[in-house]
Amino acid sequence: MVSIIDGNKIAQDIRNEVRQSALALKEQKGIIPGLAVVLVGEDPASQIYVGKKAKACADVGFLSREYKLPAETDEEKLLKIIRKLNKDKLIHGILVQLPLPKHISTEKIIAAIDPHKDVDGFHPYNVGGLVTGSPLFVPCTPRGIMELIARTGIDLKGKEAVVVGRSNIVGKPIALLLLAQHATVTICHSRTKDLPSVTRRADILIAAVGKAHMIKADMVKDGAIVIDVGVNRLENGKLAGDVDFDEVAPKASYITPVPGGVGPMTIAMLMKNTLDAALAL
Ligand code: NDP
């Protein structure tokens, strides 16, 4: 019998834990965790994400500051804002909403963030730390996935994990985190030959591709844990994951739905990373 992992509930539990820790931090040390979110341009999806982040901050009792800059903002102006935020004692986390306009170098901007305030975990210092096993911050979506897996109670040691997708924000970091938990990890991508024969080996299958319903029942081993990171908008306006949920769920031991699986965990872990940044002072 499959268990559906309730990301909404787990994310809410995490937010409640974060709210309590933030309250204790305020009472004991007078510190209120602060998150600065910088948005350049008017991309509608980015505006929605930034709004959600500010709302989540209010929900857990954090200070939040939004910097909404016009699309034509130049790189130097953005760097100046980041340098100022790096020194700002009220701000513990800095997040630059991606993607940035083309005339701005994303690498340069991320590298300018103080790694101790890099709550997205994208700074090369933290990426390096993830490889060697000691990052200050882990990117929010992969950290959220690990939390979901941890709450199934399954020990990853020696298990076969297959990650489909090798992006810097999901595929690669989740593979490193699974490896750190002693799983045997395979990473697949668009040039992988005979994908189903690889995914069928997985005790834990992570789909992070961005193609609606591409993981079918015949690609999944009986009893696998299936984590669906994909968020795809269908023609009828509904959201769908990378996994064909109706086909795959009867074969899985645990599965995350879309929506309501990995999605809500990302912002919950952003709150957790910001709390960690404030606690580290
Ligand atoms: P990217 O587009 O950066 O990466 C997609 C990956 O999938 C690439 O590595 C690509 O391979 C691989 N891929 C593409 N087609 C195939 C195929 N047919 N078979 C095997 N692999 C394939 O996406 P992201 O990692 O940024 O995001 C993945 C999905 O997760 C998206 O739907 C995104 O919306 C969602 N997402 C959800 C989040 C959440 O909070 N729930 C957060 C972040 C992302 P190659 O490298 O060879 O091109």
Short mmCIF file of C-alpha atoms and ligand atoms in Angstrom, two decimals:
data_model
loop_
_atom_site.label_atom_id
_atom_site.label_comp_id
_atom_site.label_asym_id
_atom_site.label_seq_id
_atom_site.Cartn_x
_atom_site.Cartn_y
_atom_site.Cartn_z
CA MET A 1 0.00 0.00 0.00
CA VAL A 2 1.51 3.30 -1.09
CA SER A 3 1.98 6.20 1.35
CA ILE A 4 1.55 9.65 -0.13
CA ILE A 5 4.07 12.04 1.38
CA ASP A 6 2.18 15.16 2.43
CA GLY A 7 4.55 18.03 1.63
CA ASN A 8 1.99 20.64 2.69
CA LYS A 9 1.75 19.17 6.18
CA ILE A 10 5.50 18.60 6.59
CA ALA A 11 6.28 22.11 5.32
CA GLN A 12 3.75 23.54 7.79
CA ASP A 13 5.34 21.52 10.63
CA ILE A 14 8.75 22.94 9.68
CA ARG A 15 7.39 26.48 9.55
CA ASN A 16 5.90 25.99 13.02
CA GLU A 17 9.26 24.74 14.33
CA VAL A 18 11.04 27.69 12.71
CA ARG A 19 8.53 30.16 14.21
CA GLN A 20 9.13 28.75 17.70
CA SER A 21 12.93 28.87 17.32
CA ALA A 22 12.73 32.43 15.98
CA LEU A 23 10.64 33.48 18.96
CA ALA A 24 13.15 31.90 21.36
CA LEU A 25 16.03 33.66 19.55
CA LYS A 26 14.25 36.99 19.87
CA GLU A 27 13.55 36.46 23.58
CA GLN A 28 17.00 35.14 24.47
CA LYS A 29 19.30 37.25 22.29
CA GLY A 30 17.08 39.99 20.86
CA ILE A 31 17.80 38.74 17.32
CA ILE A 32 15.08 38.69 14.65
CA PRO A 33 16.11 36.66 11.57
CA GLY A 34 16.09 38.92 8.51
CA LEU A 35 15.83 37.96 4.84
CA ALA A 36 16.47 40.31 1.91
CA VAL A 37 15.01 39.28 -1.44
CA VAL A 38 16.26 41.08 -4.53
CA LEU A 39 14.22 41.00 -7.72
CA VAL A 40 15.39 42.55 -10.98
CA GLY A 41 12.72 42.99 -13.66
CA GLU A 42 9.02 42.22 -13.85
CA ASP A 43 8.93 38.49 -14.62
CA PRO A 44 5.43 37.49 -13.36
CA ALA A 45 6.50 34.08 -11.98
CA SER A 46 9.43 35.67 -10.11
CA GLN A 47 7.10 38.31 -8.67
CA ILE A 48 4.82 35.57 -7.34
CA TYR A 49 7.79 33.71 -5.76
CA VAL A 50 9.09 36.89 -4.13
CA GLY A 51 5.63 37.64 -2.75
CA LYS A 52 5.39 34.11 -1.32
CA LYS A 53 8.79 34.47 0.36
CA ALA A 54 7.80 37.76 2.02
CA LYS A 55 4.55 36.18 3.21
CA ALA A 56 6.41 33.17 4.62
CA CYS A 57 8.76 35.52 6.51
CA ALA A 58 5.80 37.30 8.09
CA ASP A 59 4.28 33.92 8.98
CA VAL A 60 7.36 32.78 10.95
CA GLY A 61 8.12 36.17 12.51
CA PHE A 62 11.13 37.16 10.38
CA LEU A 63 12.04 40.59 9.14
CA SER A 64 11.79 40.68 5.36
CA ARG A 65 13.00 43.29 2.96
CA GLU A 66 12.22 43.35 -0.75
CA TYR A 67 14.30 45.15 -3.35
CA LYS A 68 12.35 45.43 -6.59
CA LEU A 69 14.60 46.87 -9.26
CA PRO A 70 13.76 47.76 -12.87
CA ALA A 71 14.87 45.34 -15.61
CA GLU A 72 17.45 47.82 -16.91
CA THR A 73 19.32 47.96 -13.56
CA ASP A 74 23.04 47.57 -14.29
CA GLU A 75 25.34 45.00 -12.72
CA GLU A 76 27.29 47.58 -10.69
CA LYS A 77 24.13 48.90 -9.03
CA LEU A 78 23.08 45.36 -8.09
CA LEU A 79 26.57 44.59 -6.76
CA LYS A 80 26.41 47.74 -4.62
CA ILE A 81 23.10 46.63 -3.07
CA ILE A 82 24.54 43.20 -2.31
CA ARG A 83 27.69 44.64 -0.72
CA LYS A 84 25.48 46.84 1.46
CA LEU A 85 23.32 43.88 2.47
CA ASN A 86 26.46 41.84 3.26
CA LYS A 87 27.27 44.43 5.95
CA ASP A 88 23.70 44.95 7.16
CA LYS A 89 23.44 43.58 10.72
CA LEU A 90 19.65 43.18 10.47
CA ILE A 91 19.89 40.94 7.40
CA HIS A 92 21.00 37.30 7.86
CA GLY A 93 19.97 35.90 4.49
CA ILE A 94 20.27 37.37 0.99
CA LEU A 95 18.42 35.87 -1.95
CA VAL A 96 18.67 37.13 -5.49
CA GLN A 97 15.67 35.88 -7.43
CA LEU A 98 16.74 34.04 -10.61
CA PRO A 99 16.73 34.29 -13.55
CA LEU A 100 18.44 37.68 -13.82
CA PRO A 101 18.22 39.78 -17.00
CA LYS A 102 20.79 38.73 -19.62
CA HIS A 103 23.02 41.80 -19.24
CA ILE A 104 23.81 40.82 -15.63
CA SER A 105 26.23 37.98 -14.85
CA THR A 106 24.47 35.55 -12.50
CA GLU A 107 27.83 34.02 -11.49
CA LYS A 108 29.26 37.41 -10.54
CA ILE A 109 26.19 38.37 -8.50
CA ILE A 110 26.04 35.07 -6.61
CA ALA A 111 29.75 35.20 -5.91
CA ALA A 112 29.31 38.68 -4.40
CA ILE A 113 26.95 37.42 -1.69
CA ASP A 114 28.62 36.74 1.66
CA PRO A 115 28.61 32.89 1.85
CA HIS A 116 27.39 33.22 5.47
CA LYS A 117 24.25 34.94 4.13
CA ASP A 118 23.86 32.74 1.03
CA VAL A 119 20.59 31.08 2.11
CA ASP A 120 19.98 29.78 -1.43
CA GLY A 121 23.23 27.79 -1.17
CA PHE A 122 24.35 28.77 -4.69
CA HIS A 123 27.64 30.53 -3.80
CA PRO A 124 30.71 28.58 -5.00
CA TYR A 125 31.89 28.38 -1.36
CA ASN A 126 28.72 26.52 -0.41
CA VAL A 127 28.70 24.42 -3.57
CA GLY A 128 32.26 23.37 -2.73
CA GLY A 129 31.18 22.70 0.84
CA LEU A 130 28.42 20.45 -0.43
CA VAL A 131 30.97 18.42 -2.40
CA THR A 132 33.31 18.04 0.58
CA GLY A 133 30.46 17.49 3.04
CA SER A 134 30.43 20.73 5.05
CA PRO A 135 28.34 23.47 3.40
CA LEU A 136 27.10 26.45 5.40
CA PHE A 137 23.85 26.23 3.41
CA VAL A 138 22.27 23.56 1.22
CA PRO A 139 20.00 24.73 -1.66
CA CYS A 140 16.39 24.82 -0.48
CA THR A 141 14.69 22.34 -2.82
CA PRO A 142 17.27 19.53 -2.32
CA ARG A 143 17.28 20.18 1.43
CA GLY A 144 13.48 19.91 1.37
CA ILE A 145 13.66 16.61 -0.52
CA MET A 146 16.08 15.16 2.04
CA GLU A 147 13.70 16.23 4.80
CA LEU A 148 10.79 14.47 3.06
CA ILE A 149 12.85 11.28 2.69
CA ALA A 150 14.05 11.51 6.31
CA ARG A 151 10.44 11.62 7.46
CA THR A 152 9.67 8.31 5.73
CA GLY A 153 12.10 6.86 8.31
CA ILE A 154 14.00 4.94 5.62
CA ASP A 155 17.74 4.51 6.08
CA LEU A 156 19.48 5.44 2.82
CA LYS A 157 22.65 3.48 3.56
CA GLY A 158 23.47 1.17 0.65
CA LYS A 159 20.22 1.95 -1.19
CA GLU A 160 20.20 2.54 -4.97
CA ALA A 161 19.24 6.14 -5.67
CA VAL A 162 18.63 7.38 -9.20
CA VAL A 163 18.33 11.10 -9.93
CA VAL A 164 16.88 12.10 -13.30
CA GLY A 165 18.14 15.62 -14.08
CA ARG A 166 21.54 17.21 -13.45
CA SER A 167 20.82 20.90 -12.90
CA ASN A 168 22.86 22.93 -10.44
CA ILE A 169 19.82 23.77 -8.36
CA VAL A 170 18.23 20.32 -8.04
CA GLY A 171 19.85 17.30 -9.74
CA LYS A 172 23.50 17.74 -8.77
CA PRO A 173 22.96 18.89 -5.15
CA ILE A 174 20.38 16.17 -4.38
CA ALA A 175 22.77 13.54 -5.77
CA LEU A 176 25.53 14.81 -3.44
CA LEU A 177 23.19 14.81 -0.44
CA LEU A 178 22.07 11.24 -1.15
CA LEU A 179 25.71 10.22 -1.52
CA ALA A 180 26.51 11.83 1.84
CA GLN A 181 23.81 9.57 3.34
CA HIS A 182 25.64 6.55 1.84
CA ALA A 183 23.22 5.81 -1.01
CA THR A 184 24.68 4.46 -4.25
CA VAL A 185 23.83 7.27 -6.63
CA THR A 186 23.32 7.40 -10.40
CA ILE A 187 22.60 10.69 -12.18
CA CYS A 188 20.70 10.57 -15.48
CA HIS A 189 20.20 13.32 -18.05
CA SER A 190 19.05 13.91 -21.61
CA ARG A 191 21.90 11.82 -23.10
CA THR A 192 21.39 8.82 -20.81
CA LYS A 193 20.92 5.66 -22.84
CA ASP A 194 17.96 3.41 -21.98
CA LEU A 195 16.68 5.54 -19.10
CA PRO A 196 14.02 2.99 -17.99
CA SER A 197 16.67 0.31 -17.37
CA VAL A 198 18.46 2.71 -15.01
CA THR A 199 15.39 4.08 -13.22
CA ARG A 200 14.10 0.52 -12.65
CA ARG A 201 17.12 -0.09 -10.39
CA ALA A 202 16.12 2.71 -8.03
CA ASP A 203 15.06 2.14 -4.45
CA ILE A 204 14.78 5.94 -4.38
CA LEU A 205 13.88 7.70 -7.60
CA ILE A 206 14.11 11.50 -7.88
CA ALA A 207 12.57 13.05 -11.00
CA ALA A 208 13.79 16.61 -11.69
CA VAL A 209 13.39 17.07 -15.42
CA GLY A 210 10.52 19.42 -16.24
CA LYS A 211 8.58 17.06 -18.56
CA ALA A 212 5.01 16.26 -17.54
CA HIS A 213 4.31 12.59 -16.72
CA MET A 214 7.53 11.26 -18.31
CA ILE A 215 8.15 8.70 -15.55
CA LYS A 216 5.80 5.81 -16.25
CA ALA A 217 4.98 2.69 -14.22
CA ASP A 218 7.32 0.46 -16.29
CA MET A 219 10.25 2.71 -15.29
CA VAL A 220 9.75 2.15 -11.57
CA LYS A 221 10.72 -0.78 -9.34
CA ASP A 222 8.08 -2.26 -7.03
CA GLY A 223 8.26 -0.60 -3.62
CA ALA A 224 10.40 2.37 -4.71
CA ILE A 225 10.29 5.75 -2.99
CA VAL A 226 9.38 8.23 -5.73
CA ILE A 227 10.07 11.93 -5.29
CA ASP A 228 8.65 14.18 -7.99
CA VAL A 229 10.32 17.59 -8.24
CA GLY A 230 8.81 18.56 -11.59
CA VAL A 231 6.37 21.43 -11.90
CA ASN A 232 4.75 21.51 -15.33
CA ARG A 233 1.78 23.57 -16.46
CA LEU A 234 -0.61 21.50 -18.60
CA GLU A 235 -2.72 22.95 -21.42
CA ASN A 236 -5.80 22.78 -19.17
CA GLY A 237 -4.00 25.07 -16.71
CA LYS A 238 -3.42 22.35 -14.09
CA LEU A 239 -0.02 21.56 -12.57
CA ALA A 240 1.57 18.18 -13.22
CA GLY A 241 4.74 16.53 -12.02
CA ASP A 242 7.36 14.63 -14.01
CA VAL A 243 5.88 11.39 -12.68
CA ASP A 244 2.67 9.86 -14.02
CA PHE A 245 1.21 9.72 -10.53
CA ASP A 246 -1.87 7.57 -11.32
CA GLU A 247 0.27 4.88 -13.01
CA VAL A 248 3.25 4.96 -10.65
CA ALA A 249 1.59 5.34 -7.23
CA PRO A 250 0.27 1.73 -7.06
CA LYS A 251 3.86 0.42 -7.52
CA ALA A 252 5.59 2.79 -5.09
CA SER A 253 6.01 2.49 -1.32
CA TYR A 254 6.10 6.28 -0.93
CA ILE A 255 5.36 9.00 -3.47
CA THR A 256 5.11 12.78 -3.48
CA PRO A 257 2.15 14.40 -5.27
CA VAL A 258 2.29 17.52 -7.48
CA PRO A 259 1.14 19.93 -6.23
CA GLY A 260 1.59 19.43 -2.49
CA GLY A 261 4.84 17.42 -2.40
CA VAL A 262 8.27 18.98 -2.90
CA GLY A 263 6.90 22.44 -3.84
CA PRO A 264 5.88 23.70 -0.39
CA MET A 265 9.15 22.39 1.10
CA THR A 266 11.29 24.84 -0.85
CA ILE A 267 10.05 27.97 0.93
CA ALA A 268 9.92 26.15 4.29
CA MET A 269 13.63 25.29 3.89
CA LEU A 270 14.41 28.87 2.88
CA MET A 271 12.98 29.90 6.25
CA LYS A 272 15.06 27.19 7.94
CA ASN A 273 18.24 28.34 6.18
CA THR A 274 17.56 31.95 7.21
CA LEU A 275 16.98 30.85 10.80
CA ASP A 276 20.26 28.88 10.69
CA ALA A 277 22.06 31.99 9.41
CA ALA A 278 20.72 34.03 12.35
CA LEU A 279 21.51 31.25 14.86
CA ALA A 280 25.10 31.03 13.60
CA LEU A 281 25.85 34.58 14.83
P1 NDP B 1 16.63 22.09 -15.78
O1 NDP B 1 15.89 22.37 -17.05
O2 NDP B 1 17.72 22.99 -15.35
O3 NDP B 1 17.22 20.60 -15.86
C1 NDP B 1 16.48 19.56 -16.39
C2 NDP B 1 17.33 18.32 -16.43
O4 NDP B 1 16.56 17.27 -16.99
C3 NDP B 1 18.60 18.46 -17.28
O5 NDP B 1 19.70 17.94 -16.59
C4 NDP B 1 18.27 17.65 -18.52
O6 NDP B 1 19.39 17.00 -19.10
C5 NDP B 1 17.34 16.59 -17.96
N1 NDP B 1 16.47 16.05 -19.00
C6 NDP B 1 15.77 16.70 -19.95
N2 NDP B 1 15.11 15.83 -20.73
C7 NDP B 1 15.41 14.61 -20.29
C8 NDP B 1 15.05 13.30 -20.69
N3 NDP B 1 14.20 13.09 -21.71
N4 NDP B 1 15.55 12.25 -20.01
C9 NDP B 1 16.39 12.45 -18.97
N5 NDP B 1 16.76 13.67 -18.52
C10 NDP B 1 16.28 14.72 -19.19
O7 NDP B 1 15.50 21.98 -14.67
P2 NDP B 1 15.55 22.18 -13.07
O8 NDP B 1 16.45 21.19 -12.44
O9 NDP B 1 15.69 23.60 -12.76
O10 NDP B 1 14.04 21.78 -12.73
C11 NDP B 1 13.52 20.50 -13.00
C12 NDP B 1 12.03 20.50 -12.68
O11 NDP B 1 11.86 20.76 -11.30
C13 NDP B 1 11.23 21.60 -13.42
O12 NDP B 1 9.94 21.11 -13.69
C14 NDP B 1 11.16 22.71 -12.39
O13 NDP B 1 10.01 23.53 -12.58
C15 NDP B 1 11.04 21.91 -11.12
N6 NDP B 1 11.51 22.62 -9.93
C16 NDP B 1 10.72 22.59 -8.85
C17 NDP B 1 11.09 23.21 -7.67
C18 NDP B 1 10.19 23.14 -6.50
O14 NDP B 1 10.33 23.91 -5.58
N7 NDP B 1 9.27 22.17 -6.47
C19 NDP B 1 12.36 23.95 -7.58
C20 NDP B 1 13.18 23.85 -8.76
C21 NDP B 1 12.75 23.22 -9.89
P3 NDP B 1 20.64 17.79 -19.77
O15 NDP B 1 21.45 18.33 -18.62
O16 NDP B 1 21.35 16.75 -20.54
O17 NDP B 1 20.02 18.89 -20.59
#
